[in-house]
Amino acid sequence: MGTGRATAAAAVIVIIACVGTPGAARAQQRSPEERAVELYERSEVFYREGRFDRAAELLREAYATFPDPTLLYNLARAYEGSGDVDAALSAYRRFLVEEPGAEDRGAIERRIATLRAQIAERDALERERALAEERRRLAEERARRAEAEAGDGLNPVPWVVGSVGVVGLAAGSVLGILALDRHDAAVADQTQVGARSAQTEAEDLATAATVAFVAGGVLTAIGATWIVIDLGSRGDAEATVGLGPGSIRIRGTF
């Protein structure tokens, strides 16, 4: 898939495949090597067209037919193209196991480290999204219970708005931590491409963290103000709001 190794390996397979029964007999019954070469060449076409899933499918079949380690390297490249980083990581690892003397082993090991970092970051974001969704669900449930228990027309909307704002602030904190982590990774990465990629990710995460902080702060302030107004409008309730550095305090009596 555009590497010297892939071309050389294909050439080796072709040479092996051409040694066999000559003429019509070989045309009638192809060897596993010949079948693997055919599948590899077809996968190259799909890879160049950007049809990475189809290329990976043909490479898997080629490897099952004739398990040449270089097919695993090309398979990893196809998986990366399709965005399947988990499968790409597995294929790269299998390649190094089956080809321990690979000339560019160091570069592949660095690629494996990068993929592992991407997977860890993805999993952390997924966990945070799941946690934020659970917090949102619990906030809505608390608002519904509060409305049912009050039985006096207390509006749950400001509580939901304020809760969403708190979740936004929490998400901003997580994104900020991730941005710092990616910045540290950029500083530690000795390759220009890897460092630039990590720094770009850090800047994107920092921007997202800023947006989350601003949106979360605005929603929290709106929700708090709305709650105070809503409580103050009730004849049997008194409420006050206090603003401090990085905090909003609500105090009320019923």
PDB file of C-alpha atoms in Angstrom, residues 38-223:
ATOM      1  CA  GLU A  38      -4.071 -11.815  -7.092  1.00  0.00           C
ATOM      2  CA  LEU A  39      -5.957 -10.745  -3.961  1.00  0.00           C
ATOM      3  CA  TYR A  40      -3.136  -8.421  -2.930  1.00  0.00           C
ATOM      4  CA  GLU A  41      -3.063  -6.702  -6.317  1.00  0.00           C
ATOM      5  CA  ARG A  42      -6.841  -6.215  -6.245  1.00  0.00           C
ATOM      6  CA  SER A  43      -6.607  -4.778  -2.722  1.00  0.00           C
ATOM      7  CA  GLU A  44      -4.046  -2.228  -3.958  1.00  0.00           C
ATOM      8  CA  VAL A  45      -6.587  -0.889  -6.438  1.00  0.00           C
ATOM      9  CA  PHE A  46      -9.235  -0.445  -3.766  1.00  0.00           C
ATOM     10  CA  TYR A  47      -6.701   1.133  -1.385  1.00  0.00           C
ATOM     11  CA  ARG A  48      -5.711   3.753  -3.972  1.00  0.00           C
ATOM     12  CA  GLU A  49      -9.414   4.485  -4.572  1.00  0.00           C
ATOM     13  CA  GLY A  50      -9.927   5.073  -0.853  1.00  0.00           C
ATOM     14  CA  ARG A  51     -12.144   2.002  -0.455  1.00  0.00           C
ATOM     15  CA  PHE A  52     -10.263   0.822   2.611  1.00  0.00           C
ATOM     16  CA  ASP A  53     -12.900  -1.591   3.929  1.00  0.00           C
ATOM     17  CA  ARG A  54     -12.871  -3.513   0.659  1.00  0.00           C
ATOM     18  CA  ALA A  55      -9.050  -3.493   0.579  1.00  0.00           C
ATOM     19  CA  ALA A  56      -8.939  -4.884   4.121  1.00  0.00           C
ATOM     20  CA  GLU A  57     -11.420  -7.615   3.198  1.00  0.00           C
ATOM     21  CA  LEU A  58      -9.228  -8.786   0.293  1.00  0.00           C
ATOM     22  CA  LEU A  59      -6.067  -8.619   2.398  1.00  0.00           C
ATOM     23  CA  ARG A  60      -7.651 -10.768   5.105  1.00  0.00           C
ATOM     24  CA  GLU A  61      -8.547 -13.336   2.470  1.00  0.00           C
ATOM     25  CA  ALA A  62      -5.034 -13.162   0.986  1.00  0.00           C
ATOM     26  CA  TYR A  63      -3.432 -13.746   4.386  1.00  0.00           C
ATOM     27  CA  ALA A  64      -5.747 -16.679   5.087  1.00  0.00           C
ATOM     28  CA  THR A  65      -4.733 -18.135   1.722  1.00  0.00           C
ATOM     29  CA  PHE A  66      -0.996 -17.542   2.076  1.00  0.00           C
ATOM     30  CA  PRO A  67       0.106 -16.087   5.466  1.00  0.00           C
ATOM     31  CA  ASP A  68       2.905 -13.795   4.350  1.00  0.00           C
ATOM     32  CA  PRO A  69       3.650 -11.348   7.240  1.00  0.00           C
ATOM     33  CA  THR A  70       3.805  -8.336   4.913  1.00  0.00           C
ATOM     34  CA  LEU A  71       0.113  -8.801   4.187  1.00  0.00           C
ATOM     35  CA  LEU A  72      -0.490  -8.019   7.876  1.00  0.00           C
ATOM     36  CA  TYR A  73       1.366  -4.710   7.492  1.00  0.00           C
ATOM     37  CA  ASN A  74      -0.761  -3.758   4.490  1.00  0.00           C
ATOM     38  CA  LEU A  75      -3.855  -4.895   6.360  1.00  0.00           C
ATOM     39  CA  ALA A  76      -2.963  -2.561   9.237  1.00  0.00           C
ATOM     40  CA  ARG A  77      -2.632   0.335   6.772  1.00  0.00           C
ATOM     41  CA  ALA A  78      -6.047  -0.460   5.298  1.00  0.00           C
ATOM     42  CA  TYR A  79      -7.607  -0.604   8.765  1.00  0.00           C
ATOM     43  CA  GLU A  80      -6.093   2.790   9.589  1.00  0.00           C
ATOM     44  CA  GLY A  81      -7.537   4.206   6.405  1.00  0.00           C
ATOM     45  CA  SER A  82     -10.999   2.992   7.371  1.00  0.00           C
ATOM     46  CA  GLY A  83     -10.672   4.439  10.869  1.00  0.00           C
ATOM     47  CA  ASP A  84     -10.614   1.073  12.661  1.00  0.00           C
ATOM     48  CA  VAL A  85      -7.708   1.881  14.980  1.00  0.00           C
ATOM     49  CA  ASP A  86      -8.275  -1.167  17.193  1.00  0.00           C
ATOM     50  CA  ALA A  87      -7.939  -3.572  14.262  1.00  0.00           C
ATOM     51  CA  ALA A  88      -4.960  -1.609  12.909  1.00  0.00           C
ATOM     52  CA  LEU A  89      -3.161  -1.861  16.249  1.00  0.00           C
ATOM     53  CA  SER A  90      -3.762  -5.615  16.365  1.00  0.00           C
ATOM     54  CA  ALA A  91      -2.504  -6.109  12.790  1.00  0.00           C
ATOM     55  CA  TYR A  92       0.674  -4.086  13.419  1.00  0.00           C
ATOM     56  CA  ARG A  93       1.415  -6.126  16.538  1.00  0.00           C
ATOM     57  CA  ARG A  94       0.885  -9.404  14.697  1.00  0.00           C
ATOM     58  CA  PHE A  95       3.187  -8.203  11.920  1.00  0.00           C
ATOM     59  CA  LEU A  96       6.037  -7.510  14.362  1.00  0.00           C
ATOM     60  CA  VAL A  97       5.542 -10.919  15.978  1.00  0.00           C
ATOM     61  CA  GLU A  98       5.715 -12.703  12.633  1.00  0.00           C
ATOM     62  CA  GLU A  99       8.413 -10.406  11.201  1.00  0.00           C
ATOM     63  CA  PRO A 100      10.711  -9.684  14.211  1.00  0.00           C
ATOM     64  CA  GLY A 101      13.540  -8.497  11.943  1.00  0.00           C
ATOM     65  CA  ALA A 102      11.501  -5.866  10.090  1.00  0.00           C
ATOM     66  CA  GLU A 103      13.797  -3.092   8.824  1.00  0.00           C
ATOM     67  CA  ASP A 104      11.587  -0.245  10.025  1.00  0.00           C
ATOM     68  CA  ARG A 105      10.539  -1.916  13.265  1.00  0.00           C
ATOM     69  CA  GLY A 106      11.207   1.285  15.218  1.00  0.00           C
ATOM     70  CA  ALA A 107       8.823   3.321  13.069  1.00  0.00           C
ATOM     71  CA  ILE A 108       6.114   0.681  13.392  1.00  0.00           C
ATOM     72  CA  GLU A 109       6.565   0.541  17.166  1.00  0.00           C
ATOM     73  CA  ARG A 110       6.149   4.332  17.292  1.00  0.00           C
ATOM     74  CA  ARG A 111       3.003   3.996  15.199  1.00  0.00           C
ATOM     75  CA  ILE A 112       1.698   1.383  17.622  1.00  0.00           C
ATOM     76  CA  ALA A 113       2.359   3.765  20.526  1.00  0.00           C
ATOM     77  CA  THR A 114       0.450   6.521  18.717  1.00  0.00           C
ATOM     78  CA  LEU A 115      -2.515   4.233  18.078  1.00  0.00           C
ATOM     79  CA  ARG A 116      -2.554   3.140  21.711  1.00  0.00           C
ATOM     80  CA  ALA A 117      -2.643   6.785  22.789  1.00  0.00           C
ATOM     81  CA  GLN A 118      -5.502   7.508  20.378  1.00  0.00           C
ATOM     82  CA  ILE A 119      -7.478   4.533  21.682  1.00  0.00           C
ATOM     83  CA  ALA A 120      -6.896   5.578  25.299  1.00  0.00           C
ATOM     84  CA  GLU A 121      -8.003   9.138  24.535  1.00  0.00           C
ATOM     85  CA  ARG A 122     -11.079   7.891  22.680  1.00  0.00           C
ATOM     86  CA  ASP A 123     -12.038   5.592  25.544  1.00  0.00           C
ATOM     87  CA  ALA A 124     -11.594   8.409  28.069  1.00  0.00           C
ATOM     88  CA  LEU A 125     -13.853  10.712  26.051  1.00  0.00           C
ATOM     89  CA  GLU A 126     -16.453   7.968  25.688  1.00  0.00           C
ATOM     90  CA  ARG A 127     -16.430   7.370  29.434  1.00  0.00           C
ATOM     91  CA  GLU A 128     -16.794  11.097  30.062  1.00  0.00           C
ATOM     92  CA  ARG A 129     -19.686  11.339  27.601  1.00  0.00           C
ATOM     93  CA  ALA A 130     -21.386   8.397  29.289  1.00  0.00           C
ATOM     94  CA  LEU A 131     -20.839  10.005  32.701  1.00  0.00           C
ATOM     95  CA  ALA A 132     -22.193  13.344  31.458  1.00  0.00           C
ATOM     96  CA  GLU A 133     -25.248  11.614  30.019  1.00  0.00           C
ATOM     97  CA  GLU A 134     -25.835   9.825  33.323  1.00  0.00           C
ATOM     98  CA  ARG A 135     -25.514  13.110  35.197  1.00  0.00           C
ATOM     99  CA  ARG A 136     -27.987  14.732  32.839  1.00  0.00           C
ATOM    100  CA  ARG A 137     -30.424  11.860  33.297  1.00  0.00           C
ATOM    101  CA  LEU A 138     -30.128  12.042  37.075  1.00  0.00           C
ATOM    102  CA  ALA A 139     -30.575  15.818  37.012  1.00  0.00           C
ATOM    103  CA  GLU A 140     -33.756  15.484  34.979  1.00  0.00           C
ATOM    104  CA  GLU A 141     -34.998  12.745  37.294  1.00  0.00           C
ATOM    105  CA  ARG A 142     -34.338  14.901  40.353  1.00  0.00           C
ATOM    106  CA  ALA A 143     -36.158  17.799  38.704  1.00  0.00           C
ATOM    107  CA  ARG A 144     -39.177  15.597  37.987  1.00  0.00           C
ATOM    108  CA  ARG A 145     -39.230  14.298  41.555  1.00  0.00           C
ATOM    109  CA  ALA A 146     -38.916  17.806  42.937  1.00  0.00           C
ATOM    110  CA  GLU A 147     -41.845  18.953  40.839  1.00  0.00           C
ATOM    111  CA  ALA A 148     -43.973  15.993  41.882  1.00  0.00           C
ATOM    112  CA  GLU A 149     -43.142  16.423  45.565  1.00  0.00           C
ATOM    113  CA  ALA A 150     -43.712  20.169  45.591  1.00  0.00           C
ATOM    114  CA  GLY A 151     -47.091  19.895  43.885  1.00  0.00           C
ATOM    115  CA  ASP A 152     -47.243  23.653  43.621  1.00  0.00           C
ATOM    116  CA  GLY A 153     -46.230  24.305  40.038  1.00  0.00           C
ATOM    117  CA  LEU A 154     -42.470  24.655  40.680  1.00  0.00           C
ATOM    118  CA  ASN A 155     -40.842  24.981  37.270  1.00  0.00           C
ATOM    119  CA  PRO A 156     -38.198  22.226  36.664  1.00  0.00           C
ATOM    120  CA  VAL A 157     -36.742  23.894  33.572  1.00  0.00           C
ATOM    121  CA  PRO A 158     -34.281  26.212  35.384  1.00  0.00           C
ATOM    122  CA  TRP A 159     -32.998  23.265  37.416  1.00  0.00           C
ATOM    123  CA  VAL A 160     -32.385  21.333  34.214  1.00  0.00           C
ATOM    124  CA  VAL A 161     -30.661  24.331  32.619  1.00  0.00           C
ATOM    125  CA  GLY A 162     -28.452  24.787  35.656  1.00  0.00           C
ATOM    126  CA  SER A 163     -27.622  21.065  35.759  1.00  0.00           C
ATOM    127  CA  VAL A 164     -26.654  21.078  32.086  1.00  0.00           C
ATOM    128  CA  GLY A 165     -24.422  24.057  32.810  1.00  0.00           C
ATOM    129  CA  VAL A 166     -22.690  22.146  35.617  1.00  0.00           C
ATOM    130  CA  VAL A 167     -22.163  19.201  33.263  1.00  0.00           C
ATOM    131  CA  GLY A 168     -20.656  21.599  30.713  1.00  0.00           C
ATOM    132  CA  LEU A 169     -18.219  22.915  33.325  1.00  0.00           C
ATOM    133  CA  ALA A 170     -17.235  19.343  34.215  1.00  0.00           C
ATOM    134  CA  ALA A 171     -16.751  18.471  30.545  1.00  0.00           C
ATOM    135  CA  GLY A 172     -14.595  21.567  30.107  1.00  0.00           C
ATOM    136  CA  SER A 173     -12.374  20.415  32.971  1.00  0.00           C
ATOM    137  CA  VAL A 174     -11.921  16.973  31.408  1.00  0.00           C
ATOM    138  CA  LEU A 175     -11.189  18.418  27.980  1.00  0.00           C
ATOM    139  CA  GLY A 176      -8.675  20.786  29.513  1.00  0.00           C
ATOM    140  CA  ILE A 177      -6.876  17.877  31.162  1.00  0.00           C
ATOM    141  CA  LEU A 178      -6.838  15.972  27.882  1.00  0.00           C
ATOM    142  CA  ALA A 179      -5.485  19.050  26.073  1.00  0.00           C
ATOM    143  CA  LEU A 180      -2.605  19.291  28.536  1.00  0.00           C
ATOM    144  CA  ASP A 181      -1.922  15.573  28.103  1.00  0.00           C
ATOM    145  CA  ARG A 182      -1.768  15.869  24.309  1.00  0.00           C
ATOM    146  CA  HIS A 183       0.484  18.928  24.621  1.00  0.00           C
ATOM    147  CA  ASP A 184       2.858  16.926  26.819  1.00  0.00           C
ATOM    148  CA  ALA A 185       2.762  14.127  24.248  1.00  0.00           C
ATOM    149  CA  ALA A 186       3.668  16.628  21.522  1.00  0.00           C
ATOM    150  CA  VAL A 187       6.628  17.857  23.533  1.00  0.00           C
ATOM    151  CA  ALA A 188       7.783  14.286  24.212  1.00  0.00           C
ATOM    152  CA  ASP A 189       7.347  13.043  20.645  1.00  0.00           C
ATOM    153  CA  GLN A 190      10.678  13.140  18.836  1.00  0.00           C
ATOM    154  CA  THR A 191       9.182  12.929  15.368  1.00  0.00           C
ATOM    155  CA  GLN A 192       8.021  16.116  13.642  1.00  0.00           C
ATOM    156  CA  VAL A 193       4.868  14.513  12.238  1.00  0.00           C
ATOM    157  CA  GLY A 194       3.884  12.953  15.548  1.00  0.00           C
ATOM    158  CA  ALA A 195       4.575  16.143  17.490  1.00  0.00           C
ATOM    159  CA  ARG A 196       2.575  18.270  15.035  1.00  0.00           C
ATOM    160  CA  SER A 197      -0.359  15.824  15.173  1.00  0.00           C
ATOM    161  CA  ALA A 198      -0.360  15.736  18.974  1.00  0.00           C
ATOM    162  CA  GLN A 199      -0.123  19.545  19.198  1.00  0.00           C
ATOM    163  CA  THR A 200      -3.027  19.949  16.770  1.00  0.00           C
ATOM    164  CA  GLU A 201      -5.103  17.592  18.905  1.00  0.00           C
ATOM    165  CA  ALA A 202      -4.100  19.550  22.006  1.00  0.00           C
ATOM    166  CA  GLU A 203      -5.202  22.844  20.433  1.00  0.00           C
ATOM    167  CA  ASP A 204      -8.524  21.345  19.327  1.00  0.00           C
ATOM    168  CA  LEU A 205      -9.163  19.965  22.815  1.00  0.00           C
ATOM    169  CA  ALA A 206      -8.213  23.298  24.391  1.00  0.00           C
ATOM    170  CA  THR A 207     -10.689  25.103  22.128  1.00  0.00           C
ATOM    171  CA  ALA A 208     -13.401  22.589  23.025  1.00  0.00           C
ATOM    172  CA  ALA A 209     -12.600  23.030  26.718  1.00  0.00           C
ATOM    173  CA  THR A 210     -12.955  26.816  26.428  1.00  0.00           C
ATOM    174  CA  VAL A 211     -16.288  26.470  24.644  1.00  0.00           C
ATOM    175  CA  ALA A 212     -17.525  24.010  27.275  1.00  0.00           C
ATOM    176  CA  PHE A 213     -16.448  26.308  30.121  1.00  0.00           C
ATOM    177  CA  VAL A 214     -18.089  29.374  28.610  1.00  0.00           C
ATOM    178  CA  ALA A 215     -21.313  27.567  27.690  1.00  0.00           C
ATOM    179  CA  GLY A 216     -21.412  25.769  31.028  1.00  0.00           C
ATOM    180  CA  GLY A 217     -20.854  28.982  32.957  1.00  0.00           C
ATOM    181  CA  VAL A 218     -23.541  30.838  31.038  1.00  0.00           C
ATOM    182  CA  LEU A 219     -26.101  28.030  31.460  1.00  0.00           C
ATOM    183  CA  THR A 220     -25.287  27.676  35.159  1.00  0.00           C
ATOM    184  CA  ALA A 221     -25.736  31.411  35.711  1.00  0.00           C
ATOM    185  CA  ILE A 222     -29.013  31.446  33.742  1.00  0.00           C
ATOM    186  CA  GLY A 223     -30.337  28.445  35.636  1.00  0.00           C
TER     187      GLY A 223
END
